[in-house]
């Protein structure tokens, strides 16, 4: 486990980005996340770009460890969101329905990640 320092100087132990790895190879890692109403995915940090695919819709809240206003997001069933790695944050299901998603970490962005795209 990784430990980071919060703005108040306290030490925070980071959790994994998901609850269960359901698939992994050299290129991607796929996590399952299920949150009942009021439950949260504890403080964590994504080190890779990732996609979130909502399997069951919910109203969620994303709090950054660094502070600031929380981001309130509605994740519709079947919705897909791309996010960059970076901030330490916590995800909380603030709705009245169970939230379930698959989080796909992009471990290898392929050859196109380092090449300029040209059009003829």
PDB file of C-alpha atoms in Angstrom:
ATOM      1  CA  UNK A   1       0.000   0.000   0.000  1.00  0.00           C
ATOM      2  CA  UNK A   2       1.069   3.539  -0.727  1.00  0.00           C
ATOM      3  CA  UNK A   3       0.872   6.319   1.849  1.00  0.00           C
ATOM      4  CA  UNK A   4       0.539  10.023   0.945  1.00  0.00           C
ATOM      5  CA  UNK A   5       0.541  13.182   3.016  1.00  0.00           C
ATOM      6  CA  UNK A   6      -2.775  15.079   3.183  1.00  0.00           C
ATOM      7  CA  UNK A   7      -2.817  18.900   3.214  1.00  0.00           C
ATOM      8  CA  UNK A   8      -3.288  18.836   7.012  1.00  0.00           C
ATOM      9  CA  UNK A   9      -0.082  16.806   7.384  1.00  0.00           C
ATOM     10  CA  UNK A  10      -1.787  13.528   8.253  1.00  0.00           C
ATOM     11  CA  UNK A  11      -0.754  10.316   6.545  1.00  0.00           C
ATOM     12  CA  UNK A  12      -3.375   8.657   4.318  1.00  0.00           C
ATOM     13  CA  UNK A  13      -3.047   5.050   3.180  1.00  0.00           C
ATOM     14  CA  UNK A  14      -4.311   4.655  -0.377  1.00  0.00           C
ATOM     15  CA  UNK A  15      -6.651   1.845  -1.350  1.00  0.00           C
ATOM     16  CA  UNK A  16      -6.694   0.105  -4.744  1.00  0.00           C
ATOM     17  CA  UNK A  17      -8.632   1.925  -7.498  1.00  0.00           C
ATOM     18  CA  UNK A  18     -11.283  -0.814  -7.515  1.00  0.00           C
ATOM     19  CA  UNK A  19     -12.550  -3.704  -5.462  1.00  0.00           C
ATOM     20  CA  UNK A  20     -11.793  -6.703  -7.660  1.00  0.00           C
ATOM     21  CA  UNK A  21      -9.666  -7.253 -10.753  1.00  0.00           C
ATOM     22  CA  UNK A  22     -11.855  -9.125 -13.246  1.00  0.00           C
ATOM     23  CA  UNK A  23      -9.377  -9.129 -16.168  1.00  0.00           C
ATOM     24  CA  UNK A  24      -5.745  -8.192 -16.701  1.00  0.00           C
ATOM     25  CA  UNK A  25      -3.124  -8.516 -19.398  1.00  0.00           C
ATOM     26  CA  UNK A  26      -0.048  -6.490 -20.461  1.00  0.00           C
ATOM     27  CA  UNK A  27      -2.244  -3.711 -21.889  1.00  0.00           C
ATOM     28  CA  UNK A  28      -5.251  -3.267 -19.591  1.00  0.00           C
ATOM     29  CA  UNK A  29      -6.464  -3.987 -16.079  1.00  0.00           C
ATOM     30  CA  UNK A  30     -10.238  -4.161 -15.506  1.00  0.00           C
ATOM     31  CA  UNK A  31     -11.676  -3.534 -12.040  1.00  0.00           C
ATOM     32  CA  UNK A  32     -15.186  -4.150 -10.737  1.00  0.00           C
ATOM     33  CA  UNK A  33     -16.604  -1.481  -8.412  1.00  0.00           C
ATOM     34  CA  UNK A  34     -19.899  -1.844  -6.537  1.00  0.00           C
ATOM     35  CA  UNK A  35     -21.107   0.818  -4.118  1.00  0.00           C
ATOM     36  CA  UNK A  36     -24.363   0.652  -2.204  1.00  0.00           C
ATOM     37  CA  UNK A  37     -26.018   4.010  -1.395  1.00  0.00           C
ATOM     38  CA  UNK A  38     -23.764   5.936   1.007  1.00  0.00           C
ATOM     39  CA  UNK A  39     -20.770   3.634   0.454  1.00  0.00           C
ATOM     40  CA  UNK A  40     -17.442   4.850  -0.887  1.00  0.00           C
ATOM     41  CA  UNK A  41     -14.334   3.728  -2.702  1.00  0.00           C
ATOM     42  CA  UNK A  42     -11.685   4.950  -0.226  1.00  0.00           C
ATOM     43  CA  UNK A  43      -8.871   7.390  -1.032  1.00  0.00           C
ATOM     44  CA  UNK A  44      -7.021   6.160  -4.111  1.00  0.00           C
ATOM     45  CA  UNK A  45      -4.931   7.415  -7.013  1.00  0.00           C
ATOM     46  CA  UNK A  46      -4.982   6.370 -10.644  1.00  0.00           C
ATOM     47  CA  UNK A  47      -1.502   6.037 -12.116  1.00  0.00           C
ATOM     48  CA  UNK A  48      -2.812   5.196 -15.592  1.00  0.00           C
ATOM     49  CA  UNK A  49      -5.436   6.826 -17.834  1.00  0.00           C
ATOM     50  CA  UNK A  50      -8.728   4.965 -17.476  1.00  0.00           C
ATOM     51  CA  UNK A  51     -12.286   4.475 -18.664  1.00  0.00           C
ATOM     52  CA  UNK A  52     -15.269   4.052 -16.371  1.00  0.00           C
ATOM     53  CA  UNK A  53     -18.196   2.078 -17.789  1.00  0.00           C
ATOM     54  CA  UNK A  54     -21.297   2.326 -15.607  1.00  0.00           C
ATOM     55  CA  UNK A  55     -23.222  -0.957 -15.429  1.00  0.00           C
ATOM     56  CA  UNK A  56     -25.757   0.368 -12.908  1.00  0.00           C
ATOM     57  CA  UNK A  57     -26.476   4.105 -12.749  1.00  0.00           C
ATOM     58  CA  UNK A  58     -25.967   6.284  -9.687  1.00  0.00           C
ATOM     59  CA  UNK A  59     -25.365   9.812  -8.481  1.00  0.00           C
ATOM     60  CA  UNK A  60     -21.788   9.978  -7.237  1.00  0.00           C
ATOM     61  CA  UNK A  61     -19.530  12.447  -5.510  1.00  0.00           C
ATOM     62  CA  UNK A  62     -15.786  12.763  -6.140  1.00  0.00           C
ATOM     63  CA  UNK A  63     -13.783  14.406  -3.352  1.00  0.00           C
ATOM     64  CA  UNK A  64     -10.127  15.347  -3.891  1.00  0.00           C
ATOM     65  CA  UNK A  65      -7.717  14.842  -1.000  1.00  0.00           C
ATOM     66  CA  UNK A  66      -6.205  18.245  -1.852  1.00  0.00           C
ATOM     67  CA  UNK A  67      -9.575  19.853  -1.055  1.00  0.00           C
ATOM     68  CA  UNK A  68     -11.816  22.093  -3.105  1.00  0.00           C
ATOM     69  CA  UNK A  69     -15.408  21.673  -4.138  1.00  0.00           C
ATOM     70  CA  UNK A  70     -16.534  18.060  -4.632  1.00  0.00           C
ATOM     71  CA  UNK A  71     -17.541  17.044  -8.150  1.00  0.00           C
ATOM     72  CA  UNK A  72     -21.113  15.748  -8.310  1.00  0.00           C
ATOM     73  CA  UNK A  73     -21.583  13.388 -11.235  1.00  0.00           C
ATOM     74  CA  UNK A  74     -24.483  11.331 -12.535  1.00  0.00           C
ATOM     75  CA  UNK A  75     -23.233   8.142 -14.137  1.00  0.00           C
ATOM     76  CA  UNK A  76     -25.977   6.696 -16.357  1.00  0.00           C
ATOM     77  CA  UNK A  77     -26.200   2.982 -17.025  1.00  0.00           C
ATOM     78  CA  UNK A  78     -24.113   2.228 -20.112  1.00  0.00           C
ATOM     79  CA  UNK A  79     -22.294   5.562 -19.887  1.00  0.00           C
ATOM     80  CA  UNK A  80     -18.559   5.706 -20.561  1.00  0.00           C
ATOM     81  CA  UNK A  81     -16.176   8.331 -19.163  1.00  0.00           C
ATOM     82  CA  UNK A  82     -12.455   8.794 -19.898  1.00  0.00           C
ATOM     83  CA  UNK A  83     -10.293  10.235 -17.129  1.00  0.00           C
ATOM     84  CA  UNK A  84      -6.622  11.144 -16.856  1.00  0.00           C
ATOM     85  CA  UNK A  85      -4.521   9.842 -13.949  1.00  0.00           C
ATOM     86  CA  UNK A  86      -3.497  12.145 -11.160  1.00  0.00           C
ATOM     87  CA  UNK A  87      -5.285  13.438  -8.101  1.00  0.00           C
ATOM     88  CA  UNK A  88      -5.870  11.395  -4.983  1.00  0.00           C
ATOM     89  CA  UNK A  89      -9.628  11.169  -4.536  1.00  0.00           C
ATOM     90  CA  UNK A  90     -12.532   9.264  -3.010  1.00  0.00           C
ATOM     91  CA  UNK A  91     -15.742   8.206  -4.788  1.00  0.00           C
ATOM     92  CA  UNK A  92     -18.999   8.121  -2.809  1.00  0.00           C
ATOM     93  CA  UNK A  93     -22.392   6.884  -3.985  1.00  0.00           C
ATOM     94  CA  UNK A  94     -24.628   9.767  -2.877  1.00  0.00           C
ATOM     95  CA  UNK A  95     -27.726   8.348  -4.563  1.00  0.00           C
ATOM     96  CA  UNK A  96     -30.459   5.923  -3.570  1.00  0.00           C
ATOM     97  CA  UNK A  97     -29.517   3.105  -5.962  1.00  0.00           C
ATOM     98  CA  UNK A  98     -26.582   0.714  -6.102  1.00  0.00           C
ATOM     99  CA  UNK A  99     -23.717   1.835  -8.346  1.00  0.00           C
ATOM    100  CA  UNK A 100     -21.768  -0.745 -10.304  1.00  0.00           C
ATOM    101  CA  UNK A 101     -19.068  -0.118 -12.889  1.00  0.00           C
ATOM    102  CA  UNK A 102     -16.081  -1.529 -14.680  1.00  0.00           C
ATOM    103  CA  UNK A 103     -12.954   0.589 -14.580  1.00  0.00           C
ATOM    104  CA  UNK A 104     -10.506  -0.092 -17.411  1.00  0.00           C
ATOM    105  CA  UNK A 105      -6.946   1.053 -16.720  1.00  0.00           C
ATOM    106  CA  UNK A 106      -4.901   1.657 -19.866  1.00  0.00           C
ATOM    107  CA  UNK A 107      -1.494   0.242 -19.021  1.00  0.00           C
ATOM    108  CA  UNK A 108      -0.032   0.540 -22.521  1.00  0.00           C
ATOM    109  CA  UNK A 109      -1.235   3.248 -24.856  1.00  0.00           C
ATOM    110  CA  UNK A 110       0.416   1.684 -27.929  1.00  0.00           C
ATOM    111  CA  UNK A 111       2.561   3.115 -30.674  1.00  0.00           C
ATOM    112  CA  UNK A 112       0.210   6.013 -31.417  1.00  0.00           C
ATOM    113  CA  UNK A 113       0.828   7.459 -27.953  1.00  0.00           C
ATOM    114  CA  UNK A 114       4.267   8.713 -28.991  1.00  0.00           C
ATOM    115  CA  UNK A 115       3.727   9.489 -32.667  1.00  0.00           C
ATOM    116  CA  UNK A 116       2.290  12.591 -34.288  1.00  0.00           C
ATOM    117  CA  UNK A 117      -0.839  11.993 -36.307  1.00  0.00           C
ATOM    118  CA  UNK A 118      -0.578  13.299 -39.868  1.00  0.00           C
ATOM    119  CA  UNK A 119      -3.285  13.640 -42.457  1.00  0.00           C
ATOM    120  CA  UNK A 120      -2.594  13.636 -46.194  1.00  0.00           C
TER     121      UNK A 120
END
